[in-house]
Amino acid sequence: MPTEGYSSTTIKTPVYDMLKKVAKERGVSISDVIEEATIEMGDHAPELESIDSISAEMQHLISTTQKMQERAIRKVDRIISDFKRSKEKYQTLVETNPDLVFSIDPAGNFTYVNPVSYDYLKISPGETIGHNILDFVHKDDAEKLENIIENLKNGNKSTGMLKFLDDEGHDKYFNISISPLMKNGKVLEAVGVADDLTEHQRMMDEIAYLKQFNESIVQNAPLGIVTFDKKGNITYFNEVFPKLLQCSEDDLKGGNVFHDAVDGRLEEWYRRCLDGEYCEYNGACSISENGLKRMYHKWFSPIKIGREVIGGVISEQER
């Protein structure tokens, strides 16, 4: 006779065999076993709902994490893009800078030089990389540069005028400013900028030479020479001038041609001179309060910078 709840046509499966075995052990029908299992599954339904809830939360967390990762990736991409643009901009500024821009390691070896190096040292950037900056400095300033490098190793910025030699052996004067780049208190390298002051230095040397040359001529001239500013203050006189006036050099230092002139007629010539006029006088002049006179030949000339009169010069000799 067929088991209760199942016909003779029931398919025999491993599950059926298991249910049949359980029913036999308990002394109940297979239908009772199935019904009992169904009730137990119903009792565990809240647990299954909890699992579904946790699964939903996990899905939300995974989705949120993915979105955060995507935003982070986009942010990193923007940072990299901005960095590349900044790097390109910096490189353009450095390579088109009219000044010499360079970097050296703590030992003084070049790690970068912009293209202006050829204008400054008659050498290409590629020929300088790896060479020490001391290889290009004039021997007169080698010790000075060594002190600058030592100063950089201690983390200090340095500036100064240094004389270099270009690849053709010509003297070049550079005003250099070098700053260390540090990490965790250690100097990694130094970045420097050099301004070519060779022409400026040449002009300064020429001016110094001309000044010395002119002073030599003035001091050895047979004429008495004195210069004064627009207020009449004496700015220079040679050795002959106080002798012509029969006074000491101390009497003339800090003097004023308007206030100290004994002969009142001289003030007119001084003022005409400061107005830009060239004057000449040949005759007697009082040189002391007691009326002592001498015969002089005087020349009054304005001193100009461009068209502006900044003072005057008097040249005179005793007749």
mmCIF file of C-alpha atoms in Angstrom:
data_model
loop_
_atom_site.group_PDB
_atom_site.id
_atom_site.type_symbol
_atom_site.label_atom_id
_atom_site.label_comp_id
_atom_site.label_asym_id
_atom_site.label_seq_id
_atom_site.Cartn_x
_atom_site.Cartn_y
_atom_site.Cartn_z
ATOM 1 C CA MET A 1 0.000 0.000 0.000
ATOM 2 C CA PRO A 2 1.424 3.409 -0.886
ATOM 3 C CA THR A 3 2.704 5.700 1.849
ATOM 4 C CA GLU A 4 0.193 8.343 3.008
ATOM 5 C CA GLY A 5 0.199 11.465 0.913
ATOM 6 C CA TYR A 6 2.078 9.943 -2.004
ATOM 7 C CA SER A 7 0.907 7.817 -4.898
ATOM 8 C CA SER A 8 2.550 4.760 -6.319
ATOM 9 C CA THR A 9 3.879 6.940 -9.061
ATOM 10 C CA THR A 10 5.946 9.118 -6.682
ATOM 11 C CA ILE A 11 9.453 9.527 -8.078
ATOM 12 C CA LYS A 12 12.050 7.920 -5.901
ATOM 13 C CA THR A 13 14.868 10.402 -5.277
ATOM 14 C CA PRO A 14 17.620 10.669 -2.656
ATOM 15 C CA VAL A 15 15.503 13.329 -0.896
ATOM 16 C CA TYR A 16 12.517 11.004 -0.902
ATOM 17 C CA ASP A 17 14.606 8.200 0.531
ATOM 18 C CA MET A 18 15.856 10.533 3.284
ATOM 19 C CA LEU A 19 12.307 11.669 4.157
ATOM 20 C CA LYS A 20 11.150 8.053 4.187
ATOM 21 C CA LYS A 21 13.947 7.097 6.574
ATOM 22 C CA VAL A 22 13.142 10.009 8.952
ATOM 23 C CA ALA A 23 9.419 9.121 8.886
ATOM 24 C CA LYS A 24 10.158 5.498 9.687
ATOM 25 C CA GLU A 25 12.449 6.431 12.600
ATOM 26 C CA ARG A 26 9.798 8.735 14.088
ATOM 27 C CA GLY A 27 6.882 6.435 13.316
ATOM 28 C CA VAL A 28 5.085 9.098 11.309
ATOM 29 C CA SER A 29 4.217 9.651 7.726
ATOM 30 C CA ILE A 30 6.398 11.390 5.158
ATOM 31 C CA SER A 31 3.778 14.163 4.931
ATOM 32 C CA ASP A 32 4.184 14.828 8.660
ATOM 33 C CA VAL A 33 7.944 15.152 8.218
ATOM 34 C CA ILE A 34 7.502 17.620 5.334
ATOM 35 C CA GLU A 35 4.927 19.651 7.297
ATOM 36 C CA GLU A 36 7.245 19.816 10.341
ATOM 37 C CA ALA A 37 10.145 21.018 8.167
ATOM 38 C CA THR A 38 7.914 23.702 6.656
ATOM 39 C CA ILE A 39 6.928 24.976 10.117
ATOM 40 C CA GLU A 40 10.595 25.162 11.197
ATOM 41 C CA MET A 41 11.480 27.194 8.099
ATOM 42 C CA GLY A 42 8.679 29.596 9.003
ATOM 43 C CA ASP A 43 10.144 29.989 12.509
ATOM 44 C CA HIS A 44 13.490 31.063 11.003
ATOM 45 C CA ALA A 45 11.954 33.608 8.592
ATOM 46 C CA PRO A 46 13.041 36.686 10.678
ATOM 47 C CA GLU A 47 16.612 35.436 10.514
ATOM 48 C CA LEU A 48 16.362 35.221 6.739
ATOM 49 C CA GLU A 49 14.919 38.744 6.596
ATOM 50 C CA SER A 50 17.858 39.952 8.716
ATOM 51 C CA ILE A 51 20.259 38.330 6.271
ATOM 52 C CA ASP A 52 18.495 40.091 3.402
ATOM 53 C CA SER A 53 18.819 43.418 5.263
ATOM 54 C CA ILE A 54 22.536 42.884 5.871
ATOM 55 C CA SER A 55 22.975 41.958 2.229
ATOM 56 C CA ALA A 56 21.283 45.221 1.181
ATOM 57 C CA GLU A 57 23.518 47.222 3.513
ATOM 58 C CA MET A 58 26.584 45.487 2.081
ATOM 59 C CA GLN A 59 25.445 46.301 -1.422
ATOM 60 C CA HIS A 60 24.969 49.975 -0.420
ATOM 61 C CA LEU A 61 28.414 50.047 1.236
ATOM 62 C CA ILE A 62 30.044 48.500 -1.827
ATOM 63 C CA SER A 63 28.278 50.991 -4.094
ATOM 64 C CA THR A 64 29.311 53.946 -1.885
ATOM 65 C CA THR A 65 32.904 52.709 -1.752
ATOM 66 C CA GLN A 66 33.018 52.399 -5.520
ATOM 67 C CA LYS A 67 31.719 55.954 -5.919
ATOM 68 C CA MET A 68 34.311 57.255 -3.427
ATOM 69 C CA GLN A 69 37.040 55.414 -5.311
ATOM 70 C CA GLU A 70 35.856 56.923 -8.578
ATOM 71 C CA ARG A 71 35.857 60.435 -7.063
ATOM 72 C CA ALA A 72 39.324 59.847 -5.586
ATOM 73 C CA ILE A 73 40.614 58.657 -8.956
ATOM 74 C CA ARG A 74 39.160 61.736 -10.683
ATOM 75 C CA LYS A 75 40.747 63.987 -8.007
ATOM 76 C CA VAL A 76 44.134 62.303 -8.442
ATOM 77 C CA ASP A 77 43.812 62.697 -12.207
ATOM 78 C CA ARG A 78 43.117 66.433 -11.762
ATOM 79 C CA ILE A 79 46.104 66.794 -9.409
ATOM 80 C CA ILE A 80 48.369 65.008 -11.882
ATOM 81 C CA SER A 81 47.020 67.136 -14.734
ATOM 82 C CA ASP A 82 47.521 70.358 -12.729
ATOM 83 C CA PHE A 83 51.010 69.237 -11.769
ATOM 84 C CA LYS A 84 51.896 68.562 -15.400
ATOM 85 C CA ARG A 85 50.614 71.997 -16.429
ATOM 86 C CA SER A 86 52.518 73.658 -13.562
ATOM 87 C CA LYS A 87 55.653 71.740 -14.492
ATOM 88 C CA GLU A 88 55.337 72.764 -18.139
ATOM 89 C CA LYS A 89 54.725 76.390 -17.119
ATOM 90 C CA TYR A 90 57.701 76.358 -14.733
ATOM 91 C CA GLN A 91 59.920 74.760 -17.365
ATOM 92 C CA THR A 92 58.887 77.369 -19.939
ATOM 93 C CA LEU A 93 59.561 80.223 -17.507
ATOM 94 C CA VAL A 94 62.968 78.815 -16.574
ATOM 95 C CA GLU A 95 64.103 78.012 -20.099
ATOM 96 C CA THR A 96 63.038 81.404 -21.483
ATOM 97 C CA ASN A 97 64.411 83.385 -18.516
ATOM 98 C CA PRO A 98 67.066 85.901 -19.651
ATOM 99 C CA ASP A 99 69.060 85.151 -16.485
ATOM 100 C CA LEU A 100 71.142 82.024 -15.966
ATOM 101 C CA VAL A 101 69.103 79.519 -13.924
ATOM 102 C CA PHE A 102 70.854 76.431 -12.571
ATOM 103 C CA SER A 103 70.848 73.794 -9.851
ATOM 104 C CA ILE A 104 73.792 72.083 -8.160
ATOM 105 C CA ASP A 105 74.133 69.161 -5.771
ATOM 106 C CA PRO A 106 75.680 69.650 -2.293
ATOM 107 C CA ALA A 107 79.158 69.102 -3.778
ATOM 108 C CA GLY A 108 78.663 71.896 -6.333
ATOM 109 C CA ASN A 109 78.098 69.727 -9.426
ATOM 110 C CA PHE A 110 75.616 71.067 -11.986
ATOM 111 C CA THR A 111 72.362 69.074 -12.178
ATOM 112 C CA TYR A 112 70.507 71.554 -14.398
ATOM 113 C CA VAL A 113 71.367 74.626 -16.486
ATOM 114 C CA ASN A 114 68.952 76.575 -18.690
ATOM 115 C CA PRO A 115 69.785 77.381 -22.355
ATOM 116 C CA VAL A 116 71.124 80.866 -21.469
ATOM 117 C CA SER A 117 74.365 79.160 -20.412
ATOM 118 C CA TYR A 118 75.720 79.638 -23.924
ATOM 119 C CA ASP A 119 75.233 83.414 -23.748
ATOM 120 C CA TYR A 120 76.836 83.508 -20.317
ATOM 121 C CA LEU A 121 79.664 80.967 -20.579
ATOM 122 C CA LYS A 122 79.834 80.059 -24.291
ATOM 123 C CA ILE A 123 78.957 76.477 -23.377
ATOM 124 C CA SER A 124 75.778 74.431 -23.897
ATOM 125 C CA PRO A 125 73.713 73.109 -20.976
ATOM 126 C CA GLY A 126 74.620 69.520 -21.825
ATOM 127 C CA GLU A 127 78.316 70.310 -21.507
ATOM 128 C CA THR A 128 77.877 71.709 -17.999
ATOM 129 C CA ILE A 129 75.786 68.930 -16.423
ATOM 130 C CA GLY A 130 77.954 66.862 -14.091
ATOM 131 C CA HIS A 131 80.752 69.430 -14.021
ATOM 132 C CA ASN A 132 81.505 71.350 -10.853
ATOM 133 C CA ILE A 133 80.687 75.043 -10.721
ATOM 134 C CA LEU A 134 84.241 75.637 -9.456
ATOM 135 C CA ASP A 135 85.506 74.555 -12.900
ATOM 136 C CA PHE A 136 84.070 77.766 -14.371
ATOM 137 C CA VAL A 137 84.911 80.359 -11.727
ATOM 138 C CA HIS A 138 87.971 82.620 -12.011
ATOM 139 C CA LYS A 139 90.804 81.644 -9.678
ATOM 140 C CA ASP A 140 90.514 85.046 -7.992
ATOM 141 C CA ASP A 141 87.048 84.110 -6.692
ATOM 142 C CA ALA A 142 87.483 80.335 -6.210
ATOM 143 C CA GLU A 143 87.797 80.615 -2.426
ATOM 144 C CA LYS A 144 84.771 82.901 -2.284
ATOM 145 C CA LEU A 145 82.690 80.339 -4.199
ATOM 146 C CA GLU A 146 83.929 77.516 -1.950
ATOM 147 C CA ASN A 147 82.663 79.470 1.048
ATOM 148 C CA ILE A 148 79.280 79.903 -0.668
ATOM 149 C CA ILE A 149 78.997 76.132 -1.275
ATOM 150 C CA GLU A 150 79.935 75.425 2.341
ATOM 151 C CA ASN A 151 77.320 77.935 3.430
ATOM 152 C CA LEU A 152 74.702 76.115 1.336
ATOM 153 C CA LYS A 153 75.547 72.802 3.011
ATOM 154 C CA ASN A 154 74.550 74.433 6.292
ATOM 155 C CA GLY A 155 71.185 75.384 4.810
ATOM 156 C CA ASN A 156 71.920 79.070 4.267
ATOM 157 C CA LYS A 157 71.139 81.227 1.233
ATOM 158 C CA SER A 158 74.066 83.065 -0.375
ATOM 159 C CA THR A 159 74.414 86.022 -2.718
ATOM 160 C CA GLY A 160 77.409 87.795 -4.171
ATOM 161 C CA MET A 161 79.350 89.020 -7.175
ATOM 162 C CA LEU A 162 81.688 86.409 -8.668
ATOM 163 C CA LYS A 163 84.116 86.504 -11.560
ATOM 164 C CA PHE A 164 83.855 83.580 -13.989
ATOM 165 C CA LEU A 165 85.684 82.567 -17.154
ATOM 166 C CA ASP A 166 83.693 81.669 -20.262
ATOM 167 C CA ASP A 167 84.770 78.912 -22.637
ATOM 168 C CA GLU A 168 86.745 81.463 -24.684
ATOM 169 C CA GLY A 169 88.731 82.642 -21.657
ATOM 170 C CA HIS A 170 86.967 85.978 -21.197
ATOM 171 C CA ASP A 171 86.205 87.389 -17.749
ATOM 172 C CA LYS A 172 82.496 87.392 -16.897
ATOM 173 C CA TYR A 173 81.004 89.032 -13.813
ATOM 174 C CA PHE A 174 77.848 87.406 -12.419
ATOM 175 C CA ASN A 175 75.700 88.501 -9.507
ATOM 176 C CA ILE A 176 74.622 85.143 -8.057
ATOM 177 C CA SER A 177 71.848 84.202 -5.641
ATOM 178 C CA ILE A 178 71.714 80.542 -4.493
ATOM 179 C CA SER A 179 69.156 78.942 -2.156
ATOM 180 C CA PRO A 180 69.255 75.399 -0.698
ATOM 181 C CA LEU A 181 66.383 72.916 -1.159
ATOM 182 C CA MET A 182 65.999 70.849 2.001
ATOM 183 C CA LYS A 183 64.087 67.791 3.223
ATOM 184 C CA ASN A 184 64.058 66.649 6.837
ATOM 185 C CA GLY A 185 66.857 69.065 7.626
ATOM 186 C CA LYS A 186 69.101 67.717 4.854
ATOM 187 C CA VAL A 187 70.205 69.710 1.795
ATOM 188 C CA LEU A 188 69.195 67.849 -1.369
ATOM 189 C CA GLU A 189 70.405 70.444 -3.874
ATOM 190 C CA ALA A 190 70.556 74.190 -4.416
ATOM 191 C CA VAL A 191 68.888 76.403 -7.017
ATOM 192 C CA GLY A 192 70.622 79.528 -8.261
ATOM 193 C CA VAL A 193 70.027 82.529 -10.503
ATOM 194 C CA ALA A 194 72.874 84.538 -12.044
ATOM 195 C CA ASP A 195 72.598 88.001 -13.564
ATOM 196 C CA ASP A 196 75.295 88.992 -16.064
ATOM 197 C CA LEU A 197 76.858 92.259 -14.869
ATOM 198 C CA THR A 198 79.924 92.044 -17.099
ATOM 199 C CA GLU A 199 79.083 95.184 -19.069
ATOM 200 C CA HIS A 200 78.128 97.024 -15.890
ATOM 201 C CA GLN A 201 81.428 96.024 -14.274
ATOM 202 C CA ARG A 202 83.342 97.083 -17.384
ATOM 203 C CA MET A 203 81.727 100.516 -17.220
ATOM 204 C CA MET A 204 82.440 100.792 -13.491
ATOM 205 C CA ASP A 205 86.090 99.906 -14.090
ATOM 206 C CA GLU A 206 86.274 102.461 -16.880
ATOM 207 C CA ILE A 207 84.688 105.144 -14.703
ATOM 208 C CA ALA A 208 87.105 104.353 -11.881
ATOM 209 C CA TYR A 209 90.023 104.592 -14.296
ATOM 210 C CA LEU A 210 88.805 107.880 -15.772
ATOM 211 C CA LYS A 211 88.230 109.286 -12.300
ATOM 212 C CA GLN A 212 91.742 108.341 -11.254
ATOM 213 C CA PHE A 213 93.142 109.677 -14.522
ATOM 214 C CA ASN A 214 91.275 112.974 -14.212
ATOM 215 C CA GLU A 215 92.248 113.395 -10.571
ATOM 216 C CA SER A 216 95.860 112.836 -11.539
ATOM 217 C CA ILE A 217 95.604 115.539 -14.218
ATOM 218 C CA VAL A 218 93.805 117.934 -11.882
ATOM 219 C CA GLN A 219 96.262 117.435 -9.049
ATOM 220 C CA ASN A 220 99.246 118.009 -11.310
ATOM 221 C CA ALA A 221 97.755 120.902 -13.263
ATOM 222 C CA PRO A 222 99.414 124.341 -12.866
ATOM 223 C CA LEU A 223 95.943 125.849 -12.411
ATOM 224 C CA GLY A 224 93.995 126.108 -9.189
ATOM 225 C CA ILE A 225 90.797 124.065 -9.529
ATOM 226 C CA VAL A 226 87.743 123.928 -7.256
ATOM 227 C CA THR A 227 84.283 122.405 -7.764
ATOM 228 C CA PHE A 228 81.035 123.234 -5.981
ATOM 229 C CA ASP A 229 77.433 122.036 -5.969
ATOM 230 C CA LYS A 230 74.278 124.027 -6.757
ATOM 231 C CA LYS A 231 74.209 125.442 -3.225
ATOM 232 C CA GLY A 232 77.786 126.632 -3.520
ATOM 233 C CA ASN A 233 79.272 124.007 -1.187
ATOM 234 C CA ILE A 234 82.858 123.139 -2.118
ATOM 235 C CA THR A 235 83.065 119.493 -3.195
ATOM 236 C CA TYR A 236 86.673 119.263 -4.398
ATOM 237 C CA PHE A 237 89.846 121.303 -4.845
ATOM 238 C CA ASN A 238 93.363 120.477 -5.939
ATOM 239 C CA GLU A 239 96.581 121.294 -4.103
ATOM 240 C CA VAL A 240 97.247 124.438 -6.147
ATOM 241 C CA PHE A 241 93.987 126.210 -5.279
ATOM 242 C CA PRO A 242 94.623 126.943 -1.542
ATOM 243 C CA LYS A 243 98.130 128.132 -2.423
ATOM 244 C CA LEU A 244 96.707 130.711 -4.838
ATOM 245 C CA LEU A 245 94.346 131.956 -2.120
ATOM 246 C CA GLN A 246 97.133 131.852 0.451
ATOM 247 C CA CYS A 247 95.054 129.706 2.824
ATOM 248 C CA SER A 248 95.213 126.155 4.189
ATOM 249 C CA GLU A 249 93.297 123.131 2.938
ATOM 250 C CA ASP A 250 91.409 123.039 6.248
ATOM 251 C CA ASP A 251 90.151 126.560 5.547
ATOM 252 C CA LEU A 252 88.539 125.322 2.324
ATOM 253 C CA LYS A 253 87.080 122.022 3.585
ATOM 254 C CA GLY A 254 83.374 122.440 4.229
ATOM 255 C CA GLY A 255 83.472 125.910 2.691
ATOM 256 C CA ASN A 256 80.908 127.640 0.504
ATOM 257 C CA VAL A 257 81.810 129.828 -2.472
ATOM 258 C CA PHE A 258 78.873 132.177 -1.825
ATOM 259 C CA HIS A 259 79.429 132.656 1.903
ATOM 260 C CA ASP A 260 83.234 132.669 1.945
ATOM 261 C CA ALA A 261 84.007 134.835 -1.085
ATOM 262 C CA VAL A 262 85.826 138.013 -0.058
ATOM 263 C CA ASP A 263 85.299 139.716 -3.396
ATOM 264 C CA GLY A 264 81.561 140.387 -3.774
ATOM 265 C CA ARG A 265 81.758 140.341 -7.570
ATOM 266 C CA LEU A 266 82.484 136.598 -7.568
ATOM 267 C CA GLU A 267 78.954 135.663 -6.473
ATOM 268 C CA GLU A 268 77.555 136.928 -9.777
ATOM 269 C CA TRP A 269 79.931 134.711 -11.755
ATOM 270 C CA TYR A 270 79.107 131.694 -9.571
ATOM 271 C CA ARG A 271 75.387 132.152 -10.192
ATOM 272 C CA ARG A 272 75.854 132.673 -13.926
ATOM 273 C CA CYS A 273 77.858 129.465 -13.942
ATOM 274 C CA LEU A 274 75.041 127.566 -12.153
ATOM 275 C CA ASP A 275 72.603 128.964 -14.722
ATOM 276 C CA GLY A 276 74.597 127.082 -17.355
ATOM 277 C CA GLU A 277 76.751 129.964 -18.601
ATOM 278 C CA TYR A 278 80.476 129.782 -19.273
ATOM 279 C CA CYS A 279 82.223 132.867 -17.838
ATOM 280 C CA GLU A 280 85.761 134.217 -17.884
ATOM 281 C CA TYR A 281 87.384 136.962 -15.807
ATOM 282 C CA ASN A 282 90.832 138.415 -16.100
ATOM 283 C CA GLY A 283 91.758 141.022 -13.491
ATOM 284 C CA ALA A 284 92.285 141.869 -9.848
ATOM 285 C CA CYS A 285 90.457 140.061 -7.038
ATOM 286 C CA SER A 286 90.424 140.622 -3.296
ATOM 287 C CA ILE A 287 91.621 137.521 -1.435
ATOM 288 C CA SER A 288 91.528 138.769 2.172
ATOM 289 C CA GLU A 289 89.398 140.930 4.436
ATOM 290 C CA ASN A 290 92.188 143.526 4.743
ATOM 291 C CA GLY A 291 91.974 144.281 1.026
ATOM 292 C CA LEU A 292 94.863 142.148 -0.248
ATOM 293 C CA LYS A 293 94.450 141.734 -4.013
ATOM 294 C CA ARG A 294 95.967 139.514 -6.652
ATOM 295 C CA MET A 295 95.672 139.461 -10.414
ATOM 296 C CA TYR A 296 93.916 136.301 -11.598
ATOM 297 C CA HIS A 297 92.665 134.733 -14.773
ATOM 298 C CA LYS A 298 89.500 132.753 -13.869
ATOM 299 C CA TRP A 299 87.284 130.418 -15.883
ATOM 300 C CA PHE A 300 83.791 129.486 -14.622
ATOM 301 C CA SER A 301 82.190 126.353 -16.156
ATOM 302 C CA PRO A 302 78.922 124.571 -15.296
ATOM 303 C CA ILE A 303 78.971 120.841 -14.484
ATOM 304 C CA LYS A 304 76.107 119.064 -16.259
ATOM 305 C CA ILE A 305 74.494 115.653 -16.353
ATOM 306 C CA GLY A 306 72.582 115.637 -19.581
ATOM 307 C CA ARG A 307 71.033 119.110 -19.688
ATOM 308 C CA GLU A 308 70.804 119.522 -15.933
ATOM 309 C CA VAL A 309 73.397 121.685 -14.160
ATOM 310 C CA ILE A 310 74.500 119.997 -10.921
ATOM 311 C CA GLY A 311 77.340 122.331 -9.972
ATOM 312 C CA GLY A 312 80.268 124.337 -11.239
ATOM 313 C CA VAL A 313 84.036 124.297 -11.565
ATOM 314 C CA ILE A 314 86.475 127.189 -11.315
ATOM 315 C CA SER A 315 89.907 127.062 -12.889
ATOM 316 C CA GLU A 316 92.268 129.927 -12.204
ATOM 317 C CA GLN A 317 95.872 130.997 -12.363
ATOM 318 C CA GLU A 318 97.707 133.944 -10.903
ATOM 319 C CA ARG A 319 98.986 136.505 -13.390
#
